[in-house]
Amino acid sequence: MDFEKLKMFCKVVEEGSFQKAAESEFVSQRAVSQMMKKLEDELGLKLFDREKNKIFVTPVGRDFYIYVRNMLQKFSVNVSALRYESTTKQRLICGYFSPFDGALLREKLYGFLDKKMQLSIVHESIDHLLSDIANGLVDLATVLDYGDPGLVVTEPDLASADVYENEMIMGVSDLNPLSKLEEFPLTEIGNLPVLYYMPEENSNYLRQAFLSTLPEECQASCAHISNIEQMQMLVSLNKAVAFYPKGLFEYVLTDREHIRYLPLAGMQERSRYKIKVIYNPHSDKLSLIKKLLASFE
């Protein structure tokens, strides 16, 4: 079924005959008759009663006409609106890697956007974001850069800017005696599973990044969890500990009761993380991207 059949069906109903519809559209009556027969066959509905030189719209045909007419009108209005927006509005496609860097992006976009700008948001893995930016499918993205050696951008169609920096900290249950300390001792890191939150099931980036920062003698059992409420419950009940990006997890987590957040002992430098904005330096929206980058300062 295609729009041409539907448009012709409406024309036949409005003109009252195949002949008049054919004349108004500059086609043969036979072509119109065949088109309507194919439409009925595709729908499995009888739209017309046919006599020698007359047609009558069936009750089902009348109902179908009202439906199709409204659909075509809405389609026309929506296409007109899209054409208007494409010529009058700038469009910005932004991506983010984790809910934590996504929270920072949201805060900056909130004060940056205006009514004249279209905005699309995508949530992807780092590899997909880098590929999409290089290929012009995404304009910019925020990513969490952590670990050793961290995220190194070398492709000629990619550039990066550091827009935020803080440290990773460990969440410990109030039931755990370690919560009474000022720092989380690395000697205790293997006693409970270490959780990290990412919605994507197949993302190991944060796990590998965290493990790369630990001294060789530290043996941590690091596990991914895709449900943030479950992670908070396991930590608060002292069934696990978890690492969080300080300064950003507060935007994402509303339930933080019974958990104490501690810096990692002796890891002041190695536990630092950055949020990077990745973009294409050859983009035709570079001036707009740089304006958004300036809002991070």
mmCIF file of C-alpha atoms in Angstrom:
data_model
loop_
_atom_site.group_PDB
_atom_site.id
_atom_site.type_symbol
_atom_site.label_atom_id
_atom_site.label_comp_id
_atom_site.label_asym_id
_atom_site.label_seq_id
_atom_site.Cartn_x
_atom_site.Cartn_y
_atom_site.Cartn_z
ATOM 1 C CA MET A 1 0.000 0.000 0.000
ATOM 2 C CA ASP A 2 1.304 3.467 -0.857
ATOM 3 C CA PHE A 3 0.243 7.072 -0.556
ATOM 4 C CA GLU A 4 -0.686 7.325 -4.240
ATOM 5 C CA LYS A 5 -3.394 4.681 -3.844
ATOM 6 C CA LEU A 6 -4.723 6.388 -0.723
ATOM 7 C CA LYS A 7 -4.770 9.804 -2.379
ATOM 8 C CA MET A 8 -6.539 8.383 -5.416
ATOM 9 C CA PHE A 9 -9.068 6.620 -3.176
ATOM 10 C CA CYS A 10 -9.949 9.946 -1.541
ATOM 11 C CA LYS A 11 -10.237 11.573 -4.958
ATOM 12 C CA VAL A 12 -12.632 8.847 -6.172
ATOM 13 C CA VAL A 13 -14.846 9.248 -3.098
ATOM 14 C CA GLU A 14 -14.885 13.036 -3.440
ATOM 15 C CA GLU A 15 -15.562 12.999 -7.216
ATOM 16 C CA GLY A 16 -18.098 10.169 -7.018
ATOM 17 C CA SER A 17 -16.725 8.182 -9.965
ATOM 18 C CA PHE A 18 -13.604 6.586 -11.388
ATOM 19 C CA GLN A 19 -13.990 8.638 -14.574
ATOM 20 C CA LYS A 20 -14.036 12.049 -12.880
ATOM 21 C CA ALA A 21 -11.159 11.095 -10.586
ATOM 22 C CA ALA A 22 -9.153 9.928 -13.615
ATOM 23 C CA GLU A 23 -9.801 13.174 -15.486
ATOM 24 C CA SER A 24 -8.754 15.328 -12.524
ATOM 25 C CA GLU A 25 -5.488 13.386 -12.145
ATOM 26 C CA PHE A 26 -4.801 13.039 -15.904
ATOM 27 C CA VAL A 27 -4.780 9.244 -15.929
ATOM 28 C CA SER A 28 -7.021 6.648 -17.562
ATOM 29 C CA GLN A 29 -10.208 5.367 -15.967
ATOM 30 C CA ARG A 30 -8.851 1.833 -16.284
ATOM 31 C CA ALA A 31 -5.742 2.783 -14.271
ATOM 32 C CA VAL A 32 -7.910 4.214 -11.488
ATOM 33 C CA SER A 33 -10.149 1.134 -11.461
ATOM 34 C CA GLN A 34 -7.144 -1.194 -11.227
ATOM 35 C CA MET A 35 -5.602 0.913 -8.466
ATOM 36 C CA MET A 36 -8.781 0.740 -6.376
ATOM 37 C CA LYS A 37 -9.062 -3.029 -6.920
ATOM 38 C CA LYS A 38 -5.478 -3.488 -5.672
ATOM 39 C CA LEU A 39 -6.223 -1.310 -2.647
ATOM 40 C CA GLU A 40 -9.259 -3.423 -1.759
ATOM 41 C CA ASP A 41 -7.234 -6.618 -2.161
ATOM 42 C CA GLU A 42 -4.439 -5.303 0.065
ATOM 43 C CA LEU A 43 -6.880 -4.216 2.765
ATOM 44 C CA GLY A 44 -9.187 -7.207 2.496
ATOM 45 C CA LEU A 45 -12.098 -4.735 2.483
ATOM 46 C CA LYS A 46 -14.825 -3.918 -0.018
ATOM 47 C CA LEU A 47 -14.677 -0.150 -0.432
ATOM 48 C CA PHE A 48 -17.039 0.209 -3.411
ATOM 49 C CA ASP A 49 -20.182 -1.392 -4.787
ATOM 50 C CA ARG A 50 -19.910 -1.395 -8.570
ATOM 51 C CA GLU A 51 -22.735 -1.263 -11.110
ATOM 52 C CA LYS A 52 -22.587 -0.709 -14.889
ATOM 53 C CA ASN A 53 -21.542 2.934 -14.977
ATOM 54 C CA LYS A 54 -21.762 3.820 -11.317
ATOM 55 C CA ILE A 55 -19.928 3.194 -8.073
ATOM 56 C CA PHE A 56 -21.204 3.515 -4.525
ATOM 57 C CA VAL A 57 -19.005 3.867 -1.466
ATOM 58 C CA THR A 58 -19.741 1.110 1.052
ATOM 59 C CA PRO A 59 -20.200 1.933 4.772
ATOM 60 C CA VAL A 60 -16.737 0.476 5.398
ATOM 61 C CA GLY A 61 -15.400 2.574 2.529
ATOM 62 C CA ARG A 62 -16.913 5.706 4.055
ATOM 63 C CA ASP A 63 -15.278 5.015 7.427
ATOM 64 C CA PHE A 64 -11.979 4.268 5.719
ATOM 65 C CA TYR A 65 -12.222 7.520 3.750
ATOM 66 C CA ILE A 66 -12.595 9.573 6.943
ATOM 67 C CA TYR A 67 -9.586 7.809 8.466
ATOM 68 C CA VAL A 68 -7.400 8.237 5.360
ATOM 69 C CA ARG A 69 -8.391 11.869 4.830
ATOM 70 C CA ASN A 70 -7.438 12.752 8.413
ATOM 71 C CA MET A 71 -4.186 10.816 8.132
ATOM 72 C CA LEU A 72 -3.183 12.563 4.897
ATOM 73 C CA GLN A 73 -4.009 15.965 6.356
ATOM 74 C CA LYS A 74 -1.870 15.290 9.442
ATOM 75 C CA PHE A 75 0.935 14.009 7.249
ATOM 76 C CA SER A 76 0.857 17.158 5.153
ATOM 77 C CA VAL A 77 0.871 19.407 8.225
ATOM 78 C CA ASN A 78 3.772 17.502 9.810
ATOM 79 C CA VAL A 79 5.848 17.596 6.622
ATOM 80 C CA SER A 80 5.266 21.336 6.350
ATOM 81 C CA ALA A 81 6.350 21.787 9.967
ATOM 82 C CA LEU A 82 9.513 19.752 9.383
ATOM 83 C CA ARG A 83 10.357 21.776 6.290
ATOM 84 C CA TYR A 84 9.901 24.972 8.276
ATOM 85 C CA GLU A 85 12.064 23.753 11.154
ATOM 86 C CA SER A 86 14.798 22.516 8.824
ATOM 87 C CA THR A 87 15.154 25.992 7.329
ATOM 88 C CA THR A 88 14.687 28.087 10.474
ATOM 89 C CA LYS A 89 16.248 26.059 13.299
ATOM 90 C CA GLN A 90 19.734 24.875 14.086
ATOM 91 C CA ARG A 91 19.967 21.224 15.035
ATOM 92 C CA LEU A 92 22.398 19.886 17.611
ATOM 93 C CA ILE A 93 22.907 16.155 18.211
ATOM 94 C CA CYS A 94 24.553 15.436 21.563
ATOM 95 C CA GLY A 95 25.616 12.134 23.071
ATOM 96 C CA TYR A 96 26.738 10.857 26.441
ATOM 97 C CA PHE A 97 28.420 7.703 27.720
ATOM 98 C CA SER A 98 27.307 7.287 31.331
ATOM 99 C CA PRO A 99 24.447 8.757 33.371
ATOM 100 C CA PHE A 100 27.068 10.695 35.323
ATOM 101 C CA ASP A 101 28.611 12.628 32.436
ATOM 102 C CA GLY A 102 25.091 12.810 31.003
ATOM 103 C CA ALA A 103 24.020 14.708 34.126
ATOM 104 C CA LEU A 104 26.731 17.305 33.519
ATOM 105 C CA LEU A 105 25.723 17.623 29.854
ATOM 106 C CA ARG A 106 22.089 18.114 30.869
ATOM 107 C CA GLU A 107 22.987 20.930 33.263
ATOM 108 C CA LYS A 108 24.961 22.785 30.602
ATOM 109 C CA LEU A 109 22.368 22.290 27.868
ATOM 110 C CA TYR A 110 19.647 23.588 30.174
ATOM 111 C CA GLY A 111 21.136 27.060 30.157
ATOM 112 C CA PHE A 112 22.411 26.933 26.581
ATOM 113 C CA LEU A 113 19.425 26.012 24.431
ATOM 114 C CA ASP A 114 16.873 28.400 23.017
ATOM 115 C CA LYS A 115 13.589 27.941 21.169
ATOM 116 C CA LYS A 116 15.279 28.273 17.786
ATOM 117 C CA MET A 117 17.374 25.137 18.273
ATOM 118 C CA GLN A 118 16.436 21.523 17.680
ATOM 119 C CA LEU A 119 18.071 19.032 20.022
ATOM 120 C CA SER A 120 18.577 15.270 19.793
ATOM 121 C CA ILE A 121 20.195 13.156 22.525
ATOM 122 C CA VAL A 122 21.806 9.725 22.113
ATOM 123 C CA HIS A 123 23.193 7.361 24.758
ATOM 124 C CA GLU A 124 25.912 5.063 23.411
ATOM 125 C CA SER A 125 29.135 3.282 24.260
ATOM 126 C CA ILE A 126 32.367 5.240 23.907
ATOM 127 C CA ASP A 127 33.345 3.363 20.737
ATOM 128 C CA HIS A 128 30.011 4.135 19.082
ATOM 129 C CA LEU A 129 30.127 7.784 20.127
ATOM 130 C CA LEU A 130 33.620 8.282 18.711
ATOM 131 C CA SER A 131 32.650 6.621 15.433
ATOM 132 C CA ASP A 132 29.422 8.621 15.106
ATOM 133 C CA ILE A 133 31.177 11.924 15.810
ATOM 134 C CA ALA A 134 33.931 11.202 13.275
ATOM 135 C CA ASN A 135 31.277 10.327 10.664
ATOM 136 C CA GLY A 136 29.154 13.404 11.352
ATOM 137 C CA LEU A 137 26.211 11.524 12.876
ATOM 138 C CA VAL A 138 26.678 13.121 16.315
ATOM 139 C CA ASP A 139 27.939 16.667 16.888
ATOM 140 C CA LEU A 140 29.496 16.231 20.318
ATOM 141 C CA ALA A 141 29.453 13.922 23.323
ATOM 142 C CA THR A 142 30.509 13.872 26.949
ATOM 143 C CA VAL A 143 32.509 10.868 28.140
ATOM 144 C CA LEU A 144 33.956 9.891 31.497
ATOM 145 C CA ASP A 145 37.744 9.589 31.176
ATOM 146 C CA TYR A 146 39.295 7.479 33.915
ATOM 147 C CA GLY A 147 42.109 5.036 34.474
ATOM 148 C CA ASP A 148 45.558 4.477 33.051
ATOM 149 C CA PRO A 149 46.230 5.515 30.282
ATOM 150 C CA GLY A 150 42.716 6.929 30.047
ATOM 151 C CA LEU A 151 40.929 7.950 26.875
ATOM 152 C CA VAL A 152 43.425 8.968 24.187
ATOM 153 C CA VAL A 153 41.933 10.657 21.114
ATOM 154 C CA THR A 154 44.258 10.536 18.096
ATOM 155 C CA GLU A 155 41.923 10.378 15.075
ATOM 156 C CA PRO A 156 42.161 13.457 12.796
ATOM 157 C CA ASP A 157 38.366 13.848 12.767
ATOM 158 C CA LEU A 158 38.131 13.964 16.563
ATOM 159 C CA ALA A 159 39.104 16.577 19.116
ATOM 160 C CA SER A 160 38.577 16.696 22.863
ATOM 161 C CA ALA A 161 38.313 19.257 25.624
ATOM 162 C CA ASP A 162 38.497 18.589 29.367
ATOM 163 C CA VAL A 163 35.497 20.270 30.984
ATOM 164 C CA TYR A 164 35.346 18.786 34.492
ATOM 165 C CA GLU A 165 37.620 16.986 36.945
ATOM 166 C CA ASN A 166 37.117 15.295 40.292
ATOM 167 C CA GLU A 167 37.900 11.993 42.031
ATOM 168 C CA MET A 168 36.395 8.544 42.256
ATOM 169 C CA ILE A 169 35.223 7.627 45.754
ATOM 170 C CA MET A 170 34.042 4.424 47.417
ATOM 171 C CA GLY A 171 30.555 3.921 48.834
ATOM 172 C CA VAL A 172 30.431 1.842 52.039
ATOM 173 C CA SER A 173 27.481 0.762 54.179
ATOM 174 C CA ASP A 174 26.981 2.311 57.610
ATOM 175 C CA LEU A 175 26.896 -1.323 58.802
ATOM 176 C CA ASN A 176 30.526 -1.734 57.766
ATOM 177 C CA PRO A 177 33.128 -0.647 60.369
ATOM 178 C CA LEU A 178 35.116 0.911 57.509
ATOM 179 C CA SER A 179 32.447 3.609 57.229
ATOM 180 C CA LYS A 180 33.811 5.126 60.452
ATOM 181 C CA LEU A 181 37.145 5.858 58.764
ATOM 182 C CA GLU A 182 38.056 9.008 56.854
ATOM 183 C CA GLU A 183 39.484 7.045 53.913
ATOM 184 C CA PHE A 184 38.812 3.631 52.398
ATOM 185 C CA PRO A 185 41.933 1.452 52.908
ATOM 186 C CA LEU A 186 43.051 -0.404 49.779
ATOM 187 C CA THR A 187 43.960 -3.418 51.919
ATOM 188 C CA GLU A 188 40.211 -3.994 52.417
ATOM 189 C CA ILE A 189 39.206 -3.738 48.784
ATOM 190 C CA GLY A 190 39.050 -7.502 48.202
ATOM 191 C CA ASN A 191 36.719 -8.312 51.101
ATOM 192 C CA LEU A 192 33.496 -7.361 49.306
ATOM 193 C CA PRO A 193 32.519 -7.200 45.620
ATOM 194 C CA VAL A 194 33.187 -3.786 44.078
ATOM 195 C CA LEU A 195 30.214 -2.683 41.967
ATOM 196 C CA TYR A 196 30.018 -0.096 39.208
ATOM 197 C CA TYR A 197 26.828 1.145 37.588
ATOM 198 C CA MET A 198 26.292 1.268 33.828
ATOM 199 C CA PRO A 199 22.953 0.739 32.027
ATOM 200 C CA GLU A 200 24.708 -1.036 29.134
ATOM 201 C CA GLU A 201 25.184 -4.743 29.748
ATOM 202 C CA ASN A 202 28.247 -5.075 27.514
ATOM 203 C CA SER A 203 30.286 -2.127 28.811
ATOM 204 C CA ASN A 204 33.540 -3.061 30.589
ATOM 205 C CA TYR A 205 35.163 0.352 30.255
ATOM 206 C CA LEU A 206 34.626 1.482 33.860
ATOM 207 C CA ARG A 207 35.689 -1.892 35.255
ATOM 208 C CA GLN A 208 38.944 -1.871 33.311
ATOM 209 C CA ALA A 209 39.538 1.781 34.158
ATOM 210 C CA PHE A 210 39.057 1.209 37.897
ATOM 211 C CA LEU A 211 41.266 -1.877 38.014
ATOM 212 C CA SER A 212 44.017 -0.070 36.088
ATOM 213 C CA THR A 213 44.323 2.504 38.878
ATOM 214 C CA LEU A 214 44.884 -0.021 41.675
ATOM 215 C CA PRO A 215 48.337 -1.130 42.833
ATOM 216 C CA GLU A 216 49.330 -4.595 41.615
ATOM 217 C CA GLU A 217 49.020 -6.113 45.082
ATOM 218 C CA CYS A 218 45.323 -5.161 45.310
ATOM 219 C CA GLN A 219 43.005 -7.939 44.179
ATOM 220 C CA ALA A 220 39.501 -6.560 43.647
ATOM 221 C CA SER A 221 36.436 -8.448 42.450
ATOM 222 C CA CYS A 222 34.794 -5.825 40.240
ATOM 223 C CA ALA A 223 31.258 -6.428 38.928
ATOM 224 C CA HIS A 224 28.930 -4.541 36.607
ATOM 225 C CA ILE A 225 25.364 -3.779 37.663
ATOM 226 C CA SER A 226 22.722 -2.240 35.398
ATOM 227 C CA ASN A 227 20.110 -1.374 38.042
ATOM 228 C CA ILE A 228 21.125 1.580 40.161
ATOM 229 C CA GLU A 229 18.485 0.936 42.848
ATOM 230 C CA GLN A 230 19.772 -2.618 43.248
ATOM 231 C CA MET A 231 23.340 -1.352 43.544
ATOM 232 C CA GLN A 232 22.379 1.113 46.264
ATOM 233 C CA MET A 233 20.493 -1.601 48.148
ATOM 234 C CA LEU A 234 23.421 -4.034 48.027
ATOM 235 C CA VAL A 235 25.837 -1.363 49.223
ATOM 236 C CA SER A 236 23.568 -0.076 52.003
ATOM 237 C CA LEU A 237 23.040 -3.660 53.285
ATOM 238 C CA ASN A 238 26.813 -4.253 53.322
ATOM 239 C CA LYS A 239 26.735 -6.899 50.586
ATOM 240 C CA ALA A 240 29.077 -4.903 48.352
ATOM 241 C CA VAL A 241 30.919 -1.628 47.982
ATOM 242 C CA ALA A 242 30.795 0.569 44.893
ATOM 243 C CA PHE A 243 32.792 3.346 43.286
ATOM 244 C CA TYR A 244 31.240 6.644 42.236
ATOM 245 C CA PRO A 245 32.365 9.830 40.465
ATOM 246 C CA LYS A 246 32.380 12.490 43.164
ATOM 247 C CA GLY A 247 30.560 15.671 42.198
ATOM 248 C CA LEU A 248 28.331 13.955 39.624
ATOM 249 C CA PHE A 249 26.753 10.941 41.304
ATOM 250 C CA GLU A 250 24.761 13.359 43.464
ATOM 251 C CA TYR A 251 22.794 14.365 40.329
ATOM 252 C CA VAL A 252 21.914 10.747 39.518
ATOM 253 C CA LEU A 253 21.363 9.089 42.910
ATOM 254 C CA THR A 254 18.463 10.220 45.058
ATOM 255 C CA ASP A 255 18.680 7.331 47.550
ATOM 256 C CA ARG A 256 21.958 7.744 49.437
ATOM 257 C CA GLU A 257 20.850 6.784 52.952
ATOM 258 C CA HIS A 258 22.947 4.367 55.037
ATOM 259 C CA ILE A 259 25.953 4.790 52.725
ATOM 260 C CA ARG A 260 29.134 6.715 53.482
ATOM 261 C CA TYR A 261 31.272 7.919 50.587
ATOM 262 C CA LEU A 262 35.010 7.779 51.235
ATOM 263 C CA PRO A 263 38.099 8.729 49.226
ATOM 264 C CA LEU A 264 40.501 5.899 48.443
ATOM 265 C CA ALA A 265 43.510 5.962 50.766
ATOM 266 C CA GLY A 266 46.752 6.930 49.042
ATOM 267 C CA MET A 267 45.004 7.335 45.670
ATOM 268 C CA GLN A 268 44.588 11.107 45.497
ATOM 269 C CA GLU A 269 46.160 11.339 42.028
ATOM 270 C CA ARG A 270 45.358 7.918 40.563
ATOM 271 C CA SER A 271 41.671 8.180 41.456
ATOM 272 C CA ARG A 272 41.154 11.413 39.504
ATOM 273 C CA TYR A 273 38.716 11.344 36.606
ATOM 274 C CA LYS A 274 37.825 13.852 33.906
ATOM 275 C CA ILE A 275 34.792 14.559 31.786
ATOM 276 C CA LYS A 276 35.774 15.190 28.197
ATOM 277 C CA VAL A 277 33.717 16.698 25.410
ATOM 278 C CA ILE A 278 34.514 14.957 22.129
ATOM 279 C CA TYR A 279 33.698 16.709 18.848
ATOM 280 C CA ASN A 280 34.689 16.867 15.194
ATOM 281 C CA PRO A 281 37.004 19.847 14.559
ATOM 282 C CA HIS A 282 35.890 19.892 10.907
ATOM 283 C CA SER A 283 32.171 20.088 11.714
ATOM 284 C CA ASP A 284 30.103 22.771 9.998
ATOM 285 C CA LYS A 285 28.634 23.443 13.463
ATOM 286 C CA LEU A 286 32.014 24.149 15.047
ATOM 287 C CA SER A 287 31.099 27.693 16.112
ATOM 288 C CA LEU A 288 27.991 26.376 17.889
ATOM 289 C CA ILE A 289 29.994 23.572 19.520
ATOM 290 C CA LYS A 290 32.575 26.059 20.805
ATOM 291 C CA LYS A 291 29.828 28.210 22.300
ATOM 292 C CA LEU A 292 28.563 25.179 24.199
ATOM 293 C CA LEU A 293 32.115 24.333 25.299
ATOM 294 C CA ALA A 294 32.471 27.852 26.674
ATOM 295 C CA SER A 295 29.445 27.248 28.909
ATOM 296 C CA PHE A 296 31.391 24.509 30.736
ATOM 297 C CA GLU A 297 34.010 27.003 31.912
#
